[in-house]
Short mmCIF file of C-alpha atoms in Angstrom, two decimals:
data_model
loop_
_atom_site.label_atom_id
_atom_site.label_comp_id
_atom_site.label_asym_id
_atom_site.label_seq_id
_atom_site.Cartn_x
_atom_site.Cartn_y
_atom_site.Cartn_z
CA MET I 22 -186.58 29.77 -15.52
CA LYS I 23 -183.20 28.31 -13.61
CA ARG I 24 -181.97 27.84 -17.54
CA ASP I 25 -182.66 31.69 -18.01
CA VAL I 26 -181.01 32.88 -14.82
CA LEU I 27 -177.78 31.23 -15.69
CA ILE I 28 -177.82 32.51 -19.09
CA ARG I 29 -177.92 35.60 -18.09
CA LEU I 30 -175.34 34.82 -15.42
CA LEU I 31 -173.06 34.60 -17.87
CA ALA I 32 -173.06 37.78 -19.99
CA VAL I 33 -173.28 39.45 -17.02
CA THR I 34 -169.86 37.46 -16.55
CA ALA I 35 -168.68 37.77 -19.83
CA ALA I 36 -169.47 41.20 -20.07
CA ALA I 37 -167.14 41.44 -16.66
CA LEU I 38 -164.28 40.03 -17.41
CA VAL I 39 -163.88 42.44 -21.29
CA PHE I 40 -164.91 45.65 -18.01
CA THR I 41 -161.92 44.49 -15.54
CA ARG I 42 -159.41 43.80 -19.01
CA THR I 43 -159.85 47.43 -21.05
CA ALA I 44 -160.88 49.93 -17.26
CA ALA I 45 -156.64 50.78 -17.05
CA ALA I 46 -156.58 52.14 -20.27
CA ASP I 47 -159.14 54.12 -20.10
CA ASP I 48 -159.55 55.03 -16.75
CA ALA I 49 -156.59 56.44 -16.81
CA PRO I 50 -156.89 58.59 -20.12
CA ARG I 51 -160.19 59.73 -18.87
CA ALA I 52 -158.98 61.80 -15.93
CA GLU I 53 -156.51 64.53 -17.38
CA PRO I 54 -155.94 64.66 -20.75
CA PRO I 55 -152.74 62.58 -20.67
CA PRO I 56 -148.96 64.16 -21.77
CA LYS I 57 -148.20 61.20 -24.63
CA ALA I 58 -146.11 58.97 -22.76
CA ALA I 59 -148.64 58.55 -19.94
CA ALA I 60 -151.14 56.95 -23.37
CA ALA I 61 -148.78 55.10 -24.23
CA ALA I 62 -148.13 53.10 -20.75
CA ALA I 63 -152.78 52.95 -20.15
CA ALA I 64 -152.18 51.55 -24.16
CA ALA I 65 -150.57 48.80 -21.78
CA PRO I 66 -153.20 45.88 -20.85
CA GLN I 67 -150.55 45.71 -17.81
CA PRO I 68 -150.14 47.50 -15.19
CA ALA I 69 -153.91 47.26 -14.15
CA ALA I 70 -153.85 51.44 -13.19
CA PRO I 71 -150.63 54.33 -14.06
CA PRO I 72 -150.26 56.62 -12.26
CA PRO I 73 -150.96 59.99 -13.43
CA SER I 74 -148.17 61.28 -14.15
CA ALA I 75 -146.75 57.70 -14.72
CA PRO I 76 -142.68 58.53 -16.59
CA ALA I 77 -142.22 57.31 -19.82
CA PRO I 78 -142.21 53.29 -20.48
CA PRO I 79 -139.54 50.35 -19.40
CA PRO I 80 -136.49 51.16 -18.21
CA ALA I 81 -137.10 53.35 -15.22
CA PRO I 82 -135.39 54.02 -12.21
CA ALA I 83 -137.07 52.43 -9.12
CA ALA I 84 -137.72 53.89 -6.69
CA PRO I 85 -135.33 54.48 -4.36
CA SER I 86 -137.10 53.46 -1.13
CA GLY I 87 -135.91 50.21 -2.73
CA GLU I 88 -138.26 48.50 -2.31
CA ARG I 89 -140.14 46.58 -5.08
CA SER I 90 -138.80 47.93 -7.74
CA ALA I 91 -140.79 46.61 -10.76
CA GLU I 92 -143.92 48.86 -9.85
CA ARG I 93 -140.98 51.70 -11.93
CA VAL I 94 -143.21 54.05 -8.89
CA PRO I 95 -141.99 57.27 -9.07
CA ALA I 96 -140.90 58.26 -5.55
CA ALA I 97 -143.18 60.67 -5.92
CA VAL I 98 -146.25 58.58 -5.82
CA PRO I 99 -147.09 56.84 -2.93
CA GLU I 100 -146.45 54.11 -2.23
CA GLN I 101 -149.03 51.38 -3.49
CA PRO I 102 -149.08 48.36 -3.46
CA ALA I 103 -149.82 46.08 -6.77
CA GLU I 104 -152.96 43.99 -5.95
CA ALA I 105 -153.89 47.03 -3.98
CA ARG I 106 -154.11 49.17 -7.03
CA GLY I 107 -155.59 46.17 -9.19
CA ALA I 108 -158.80 45.78 -6.73
CA ALA I 109 -159.01 49.49 -6.84
CA ALA I 110 -159.56 48.88 -10.79
CA THR I 111 -161.74 45.50 -11.10
CA ARG I 112 -163.97 47.74 -8.83
CA LYS I 113 -164.31 50.45 -11.08
CA THR I 114 -164.73 48.29 -13.57
CA LEU I 115 -167.56 46.61 -11.55
CA LYS I 116 -169.21 49.72 -10.96
CA GLN I 117 -168.99 50.87 -14.27
CA LEU I 118 -170.62 48.10 -16.01
CA GLY I 119 -173.06 48.77 -12.67
CA ASP I 120 -174.15 52.17 -13.88
CA LEU I 121 -174.47 50.87 -17.49
CA LEU I 122 -176.53 47.49 -16.87
CA ASP I 123 -178.20 50.13 -14.07
CA ARG I 124 -178.81 52.21 -17.48
CA ASP I 125 -180.15 49.66 -20.06
CA TRP I 126 -181.39 46.88 -18.57
CA LYS I 127 -185.05 48.93 -17.67
CA SER I 128 -187.13 45.85 -17.17
CA ARG I 129 -185.29 43.66 -14.74
CA PRO I 130 -185.72 41.14 -13.29
CA GLU I 131 -185.36 41.12 -8.50
CA TRP I 132 -181.79 39.31 -8.65
CA ALA I 133 -180.30 41.84 -11.18
CA GLU I 134 -181.29 44.98 -9.27
CA MET I 135 -179.10 43.15 -6.31
CA ALA I 136 -176.21 42.46 -8.67
CA ILE I 137 -176.67 46.12 -9.91
CA ALA I 138 -176.73 47.05 -6.64
CA ILE I 139 -173.41 45.40 -5.44
CA LEU I 140 -171.66 45.82 -8.74
CA LYS I 141 -172.27 50.01 -7.39
CA GLU I 142 -171.80 49.19 -4.05
CA GLN I 143 -174.60 50.58 -2.73
CA ASN I 144 -175.08 50.97 0.96
CA MET I 145 -177.69 48.21 2.33
CA GLY I 146 -179.92 50.56 4.71
CA MET I 147 -182.70 50.97 5.66
CA GLY I 148 -184.85 52.25 1.79
CA THR I 149 -181.79 52.86 -0.03
CA GLY I 150 -180.85 50.85 -2.57
CA TRP I 151 -180.12 47.25 -3.16
CA TRP I 152 -184.20 46.04 -2.22
CA HIS I 153 -186.95 45.42 -4.28
CA PRO I 154 -189.48 47.47 -2.54
CA SER I 155 -193.00 45.62 -1.74
CA SER I 156 -196.01 45.73 -3.82
CA LYS I 157 -199.37 46.62 -2.45
CA ARG I 158 -202.95 46.33 -3.45
CA TYR I 159 -203.99 48.66 -1.22
CA ASP I 160 -202.33 52.67 -0.33
CA TRP I 161 -203.54 55.47 0.13
CA ASP I 162 -205.47 56.24 -3.10
CA TRP I 163 -207.37 53.45 -2.52
CA LEU I 164 -208.57 54.27 0.97
CA ARG I 165 -209.35 58.03 0.18
CA LYS I 166 -211.56 57.44 -2.95
CA ARG I 167 -213.96 54.94 -0.34
CA LEU I 168 -213.81 56.86 3.02
CA ASP I 169 -213.70 60.26 1.80
CA THR I 170 -216.35 61.10 1.35
CA ASN I 171 -216.58 65.07 1.54
CA GLY I 172 -213.31 64.90 -0.43
CA ASP I 173 -210.63 67.28 1.92
CA GLY I 174 -208.34 65.23 0.76
CA ARG I 175 -208.60 63.69 4.14
CA VAL I 176 -210.51 60.66 5.96
CA GLU I 177 -212.46 61.73 9.31
CA PRO I 178 -212.71 58.80 11.61
CA ALA I 179 -216.46 60.02 11.45
CA GLU I 180 -216.14 58.86 8.03
CA MET I 181 -214.51 55.61 8.30
CA ALA I 182 -217.48 54.78 10.64
CA ALA I 183 -220.14 56.41 8.89
CA THR I 184 -218.30 54.40 6.08
CA ALA I 185 -216.98 50.71 7.71
CA PRO I 186 -219.06 50.68 10.77
CA GLY I 187 -217.44 48.51 12.68
CA SER I 188 -213.79 49.66 11.81
CA GLU I 189 -212.98 52.49 14.44
CA SER I 190 -211.00 50.53 16.40
CA LEU I 191 -209.17 50.29 12.80
CA PHE I 192 -208.27 53.97 12.82
CA ALA I 193 -205.85 54.06 15.37
CA ARG I 194 -203.64 52.01 13.74
CA LEU I 195 -204.07 53.70 10.71
CA ASP I 196 -203.11 56.73 11.79
CA THR I 197 -199.68 56.13 12.33
CA ASP I 198 -198.60 60.19 12.92
CA ARG I 199 -201.12 60.46 15.33
CA ASP I 200 -203.34 63.33 13.96
CA GLY I 201 -206.37 62.09 14.43
CA VAL I 202 -207.01 61.92 10.85
CA LEU I 203 -205.59 60.37 7.57
CA THR I 204 -203.79 61.92 5.14
CA ALA I 205 -201.00 60.75 2.76
CA SER I 206 -198.39 61.25 5.53
CA ASP I 207 -199.82 58.10 7.26
CA PHE I 208 -198.84 55.93 3.82
CA GLY I 209 -195.41 54.74 2.31
CA ASP I 210 -192.28 55.56 3.94
CA SER I 211 -193.43 58.63 5.36
CA GLY I 212 -194.83 56.96 7.56
CA ARG I 213 -194.88 54.62 10.45
CA GLY I 214 -191.09 52.62 10.16
CA GLY I 215 -190.20 55.21 7.96
CA SER I 216 -189.22 58.60 10.14
CA PRO I 217 -185.74 59.00 10.45
CA ILE I 218 -186.76 58.40 13.90
CA ALA I 219 -188.06 55.12 13.36
CA ARG I 220 -185.16 54.33 11.96
CA MET I 221 -184.18 55.86 15.36
CA VAL I 222 -185.50 53.02 17.71
CA SER I 223 -185.44 50.05 15.81
CA MET I 224 -181.71 50.63 15.83
CA LEU I 225 -181.46 51.34 20.10
CA PHE I 226 -183.98 48.88 20.22
CA ALA I 227 -181.83 46.12 18.69
CA LYS I 228 -179.20 47.59 20.74
CA LEU I 229 -181.36 46.48 23.53
CA ASP I 230 -182.28 42.76 22.44
CA LYS I 231 -180.01 42.22 23.14
CA ASP I 232 -180.72 38.18 22.11
CA SER I 233 -182.92 39.32 19.63
CA ASN I 234 -185.60 38.16 20.50
CA GLY I 235 -188.28 40.74 19.45
CA ARG I 236 -189.11 41.46 23.04
CA VAL I 237 -186.99 43.88 25.28
CA SER I 238 -186.78 42.48 29.30
CA THR I 239 -185.96 44.30 32.42
CA ASP I 240 -182.44 42.12 32.43
CA GLU I 241 -181.38 43.28 28.98
CA LEU I 242 -182.44 47.37 29.80
CA ALA I 243 -180.34 46.71 32.91
CA ASP I 244 -177.65 45.43 30.99
CA PHE I 245 -177.53 48.05 28.58
CA PHE I 246 -177.15 50.58 30.92
CA VAL I 247 -174.94 49.39 33.30
CA ALA I 248 -172.41 48.50 29.56
CA ALA I 249 -173.60 52.84 29.08
CA ASP I 250 -172.24 53.78 32.42
CA ARG I 251 -169.04 53.92 31.50
CA GLY I 252 -168.07 55.39 34.94
CA GLY I 253 -170.00 53.14 36.79
CA PHE I 254 -171.52 56.76 38.17
CA GLY I 255 -175.43 55.38 38.76
CA TYR I 256 -176.34 58.04 35.27
CA LEU I 257 -177.31 58.46 31.73
CA THR I 258 -175.62 61.48 29.81
CA PRO I 259 -176.55 61.87 26.01
CA GLU I 260 -172.82 60.99 25.63
CA ASP I 261 -172.73 57.59 27.02
CA LEU I 262 -175.70 57.62 25.27
CA ARG I 263 -174.17 58.16 21.83
CA MET I 264 -171.33 56.05 22.63
CA ALA I 265 -173.92 53.21 23.66
CA LEU I 266 -175.03 53.58 19.95
CA GLU I 267 -173.41 54.54 17.92
CA GLU I 268 -171.27 51.41 15.48
CA PRO I 269 -167.80 52.70 16.13
CA ALA I 270 -166.87 54.21 12.69
CA PRO I 271 -164.37 51.22 9.95
CA ARG I 272 -160.85 52.35 10.38
CA PRO I 273 -159.97 53.89 6.78
CA GLY I 274 -159.60 52.03 4.32
CA GLU I 275 -161.04 48.61 5.95
CA ALA I 276 -164.42 47.71 5.04
CA ARG I 277 -167.23 47.56 7.43
CA ALA I 278 -167.22 44.47 9.87
CA ASP I 279 -169.59 42.10 8.67
CA MET I 280 -169.30 43.49 5.01
CA PRO I 281 -167.60 41.15 2.01
CA ALA I 282 -166.44 42.86 -1.10
CA PRO I 283 -168.33 43.49 -4.06
CA GLU I 284 -165.95 40.13 -6.30
CA GLN I 285 -168.24 38.06 -2.91
CA MET I 286 -170.97 39.29 -3.29
CA LEU I 287 -172.05 38.15 -6.58
CA GLU I 288 -170.54 35.19 -5.70
CA MET I 289 -172.74 34.82 -3.27
CA LEU I 290 -175.38 36.57 -4.39
CA PHE I 291 -175.45 34.07 -7.59
CA THR I 292 -174.57 30.73 -5.23
CA GLY I 293 -178.71 32.02 -3.31
CA GLN I 294 -176.66 32.99 0.19
CA LEU I 295 -177.94 36.89 -0.72
CA GLY I 296 -181.74 35.82 -1.24
CA ALA I 297 -183.27 33.83 -3.21
CA LEU I 298 -183.04 34.09 -7.35
CA GLU I 299 -186.48 33.26 -8.19
CA PRO I 300 -189.11 35.96 -8.42
CA GLY I 301 -191.29 34.39 -6.34
CA PRO I 302 -195.46 35.44 -6.85
CA GLN I 303 -196.07 38.65 -7.88
CA LEU I 304 -198.79 40.85 -6.35
CA GLY I 305 -202.53 39.36 -7.55
CA ASP I 306 -201.14 36.28 -8.58
CA GLN I 307 -202.48 33.34 -7.26
CA ALA I 308 -199.93 32.08 -4.45
CA PRO I 309 -198.08 28.76 -5.57
CA ASP I 310 -199.73 25.95 -3.34
CA PHE I 311 -198.09 24.28 -1.14
CA THR I 312 -197.69 21.39 1.85
CA LEU I 313 -196.13 21.99 4.91
CA ARG I 314 -195.46 20.22 8.55
CA THR I 315 -195.39 22.58 11.74
CA HIS I 316 -192.02 22.24 13.56
CA ASP I 317 -192.96 20.11 16.45
CA GLY I 318 -194.58 17.28 13.63
CA ALA I 319 -198.11 18.36 14.78
CA ARG I 320 -199.90 18.94 11.92
CA GLU I 321 -200.03 19.34 8.26
CA VAL I 322 -200.73 22.70 6.27
CA ARG I 323 -201.52 22.66 2.85
CA LEU I 324 -202.02 26.86 1.94
CA SER I 325 -205.40 26.34 -0.53
CA GLU I 326 -207.05 24.59 2.33
CA LEU I 327 -206.72 27.94 3.95
CA ARG I 328 -209.41 30.01 2.01
CA GLY I 329 -212.38 31.73 2.89
CA LYS I 330 -209.34 34.23 5.04
CA PRO I 331 -206.48 35.90 4.40
CA VAL I 332 -203.41 34.55 5.18
CA VAL I 333 -200.29 35.92 6.26
CA LEU I 334 -196.89 34.39 5.66
CA VAL I 335 -193.79 35.50 7.42
CA PHE I 336 -190.67 33.65 5.35
CA GLY I 337 -187.42 33.63 7.26
CA SER I 338 -184.65 32.31 10.27
CA PHE I 339 -182.78 32.20 12.66
CA THR I 340 -179.67 34.23 11.76
CA MET Q 11 -200.07 41.48 14.96
CA TYR Q 12 -200.13 37.45 15.65
CA SER Q 13 -202.52 38.28 18.61
CA ARG Q 14 -204.01 41.41 17.36
CA TYR Q 15 -205.06 40.43 13.89
CA SER Q 16 -205.12 36.27 14.40
CA ASP Q 17 -209.05 36.06 15.04
CA ARG Q 18 -208.94 37.78 11.69
CA ALA Q 19 -206.53 36.30 9.92
CA GLY Q 20 -204.36 33.43 9.22
CA PHE Q 21 -200.81 33.66 11.08
CA TYR Q 22 -198.06 30.90 9.84
CA GLY Q 23 -194.63 31.45 9.91
CA VAL Q 24 -192.06 30.00 6.70
CA TYR Q 25 -189.45 28.31 8.61
CA ILE Q 26 -186.46 28.52 5.70
CA ARG Q 27 -182.56 28.23 5.05
CA GLU Q 28 -179.98 30.30 7.92
CA ALA Q 29 -179.03 32.74 6.30
CA HIS Q 30 -176.01 34.10 8.89
CA PRO Q 31 -174.95 30.02 9.15
CA SER Q 32 -172.00 29.78 10.74
CA ASP Q 33 -170.81 27.93 8.32
CA GLY Q 34 -171.51 30.64 5.26
CA TRP Q 35 -172.53 34.76 5.97
CA SER Q 36 -171.68 34.77 9.58
CA MET Q 37 -172.51 38.05 11.46
CA GLU Q 38 -171.58 39.31 14.56
CA SER Q 39 -174.60 40.21 15.44
CA ASN Q 40 -175.08 36.80 16.18
CA GLU Q 41 -172.40 35.41 17.78
CA ARG Q 42 -173.37 38.16 19.84
CA ALA Q 43 -176.46 36.60 20.62
CA GLY Q 44 -174.61 33.90 22.05
CA ILE Q 45 -176.76 32.26 18.02
CA ARG Q 46 -173.91 30.30 16.10
CA ILE Q 47 -175.81 27.15 13.05
CA GLU Q 48 -174.53 25.63 11.20
CA GLN Q 49 -176.33 25.44 7.61
CA PRO Q 50 -178.41 22.82 7.94
CA LYS Q 51 -178.11 19.89 5.64
CA ALA Q 52 -181.31 17.77 6.50
CA ALA Q 53 -184.93 17.52 6.51
CA GLU Q 54 -184.06 16.34 10.45
CA ASP Q 55 -181.56 19.67 11.55
CA ARG Q 56 -183.57 21.86 9.76
CA VAL Q 57 -186.88 20.76 12.14
CA ARG Q 58 -184.55 20.89 14.39
CA VAL Q 59 -183.19 24.13 14.45
CA ALA Q 60 -186.84 25.32 13.67
CA SER Q 61 -187.15 24.46 16.70
CA GLN Q 62 -184.97 26.64 18.24
CA CYS Q 63 -185.82 29.20 17.01
CA CYS Q 64 -189.10 28.86 17.93
CA THR Q 65 -188.36 28.35 22.06
CA ALA Q 66 -185.92 31.02 21.95
CA LEU Q 67 -188.01 33.74 20.14
CA GLU Q 68 -191.17 32.52 22.26
CA MET Q 69 -192.99 32.62 19.07
CA ALA Q 70 -196.89 32.17 18.86
CA MET Q 71 -197.25 31.61 15.57
CA PRO Q 72 -197.59 28.49 14.44
CA LEU Q 73 -193.95 28.05 12.07
CA LEU Q 74 -193.77 25.12 9.18
CA VAL Q 75 -190.85 23.54 7.82
CA ASP Q 76 -189.34 24.15 4.38
CA GLY Q 77 -188.17 21.08 2.67
CA ILE Q 78 -184.80 20.88 2.09
CA ASP Q 79 -184.60 20.65 -1.28
CA ASP Q 80 -186.18 24.65 -0.14
CA ARG Q 81 -189.08 24.20 -2.38
CA VAL Q 82 -191.59 26.77 -0.79
CA GLY Q 83 -188.55 29.14 0.33
CA ASN Q 84 -188.02 29.77 -3.04
CA ALA Q 85 -190.99 29.69 -5.22
CA TYR Q 86 -192.30 32.54 -2.51
CA SER Q 87 -188.20 33.89 -3.59
CA GLY Q 88 -188.61 33.84 0.50
CA PHE Q 89 -184.89 34.03 1.08
CA PRO Q 90 -183.87 35.86 4.07
CA ASP Q 91 -187.30 36.86 5.15
CA ARG Q 92 -189.85 38.03 3.46
CA LEU Q 93 -193.76 39.33 3.91
CA TYR Q 94 -197.21 37.95 2.28
CA LEU Q 95 -200.38 38.65 2.53
CA ILE Q 96 -202.95 35.83 0.93
CA ASP Q 97 -205.60 37.42 -0.01
CA ARG Q 98 -209.49 35.23 0.89
CA ASP Q 99 -209.62 33.33 -2.73
CA GLY Q 100 -205.58 32.35 -2.46
CA ARG Q 101 -204.11 35.83 -3.96
CA VAL Q 102 -200.99 37.91 -3.35
CA ALA Q 103 -202.53 41.06 -2.20
CA TYR Q 104 -198.96 42.19 -0.62
CA LYS Q 105 -195.33 40.50 -1.07
CA GLY Q 106 -192.95 42.67 0.83
CA GLY Q 107 -189.82 43.80 0.42
CA ARG Q 108 -186.70 40.65 0.38
CA GLY Q 109 -185.44 41.39 4.61
CA PRO Q 110 -183.78 42.34 6.12
CA PHE Q 111 -184.47 46.16 5.00
CA GLY Q 112 -187.63 45.10 2.91
CA TYR Q 113 -188.82 43.69 6.16
CA LYS Q 114 -191.63 45.86 7.21
CA PRO Q 115 -194.34 44.42 9.19
CA ALA Q 116 -195.88 48.01 9.77
CA GLU Q 117 -197.25 47.85 5.67
CA LEU Q 118 -198.00 44.36 6.42
CA GLU Q 119 -200.73 45.97 8.90
CA GLN Q 120 -201.85 48.44 7.35
CA THR Q 121 -202.25 46.16 4.25
CA ILE Q 122 -204.21 43.67 6.74
CA ILE Q 123 -205.84 46.37 7.77
CA MET Q 124 -207.45 47.85 5.04
CA LEU Q 125 -208.04 43.97 3.13
CA LEU Q 126 -210.48 43.62 5.83
CA LEU Q 127 -211.91 47.59 5.52
CA GLU Q 128 -212.32 46.36 1.69
CA ASP Q 129 -214.30 42.85 3.11
CA MET Q 130 -216.37 45.15 5.69
CA LEU Q 131 -217.60 47.56 2.74
CA HIS Q 132 -218.11 44.66 0.80
CA THR Q 133 -220.66 43.40 3.01
CA ARG Q 134 -222.59 46.98 3.60
CA GLU Q 135 -222.79 46.89 -0.16
CA ALA Q 136 -224.30 43.39 -0.32
CA GLN Q 137 -227.33 44.32 1.99
CA PRO Q 138 -227.93 47.42 2.47
CA GLU Q 139 -229.82 48.75 5.85
#
């Protein structure tokens, strides 16, 4: 399986290299019908991306500014360092590669999904791109077929109680939008955790929970208040709250903090720093057995010995 | 969730490799919380960080520590975070998305509830009145 991953990686890398070489030649003519001279310049392997109105091939007059004459940038075009143009061309190439892989590689493993998301520079965020969705045995349809006995498209508490006695306490936990009946809107991304307000709440919570232990204490609440009350007035206005919660916008031209460039991200992906490259068991598969010790060494747990009771596994680390 | 369902399901944390160690893809949010952790290189380091984590996060559920070869984390594609629900026959009933963005405890809870419901329905079918 590791070997398979490596082979695919090689294929992707090779493709990336080929594209990087040819990108510059491809890009300029597509932007606008080029004058003959620009087409000639574009056909040359260097420079990476000629400006749209690039003059004839060398020798051209140096820019009057006197900076880096080797670049042959006409005075009218703003100065752009060669490496920036090279990086922009690489980005564009990687995006093209991402688009192509996305289009032509339909049945792909999760690591490829991550690679493509990186290539396409998709936003990493709740519910957008990048992360493969979960797979679950039960959904709204499953529930409706079993519990919607009168077939009206919703499950009322009485229906659930009649079909599954003893389940009363579970009803409220399933009714995520708290309208007193179970419908499709209680499930999937429209349910708990998926609504805009839920996303805002998780953002607010993350801001409040300074030590990230999943619990907000009175002290943390007080610290947040003091920090948000910039004037020290002893109260908060909506504007104070907004300023305290909203991340500052990245400076123009700067990447998001903590977010490496796509090339670095790819390297991190294939060195296993972004996520395991292995697929893991699929829905309905027998869960791979393992024996591990608890952190305090007190006992050893063997998964297969836990049969007879459902088991939740929570994979994660400190950071 | 642990306290709500722990009588009806087993809950285990599996401590795997660090997602944002100070010597890897470090994160400002960790620094702000005063957390600086190097990627454990030996089994006993990993146990030590796992214990630190358990104390700091006041974890109630038992925390299992993966081998330094990441065998369990890899077998389950667990890195950096992932949730699973395994049914009573040892089959996967829920495979969460990869964290942090695919980490959806609410989905897991729905699946736990419906797994319990299914058991109730079966029990009822098995012994009518």
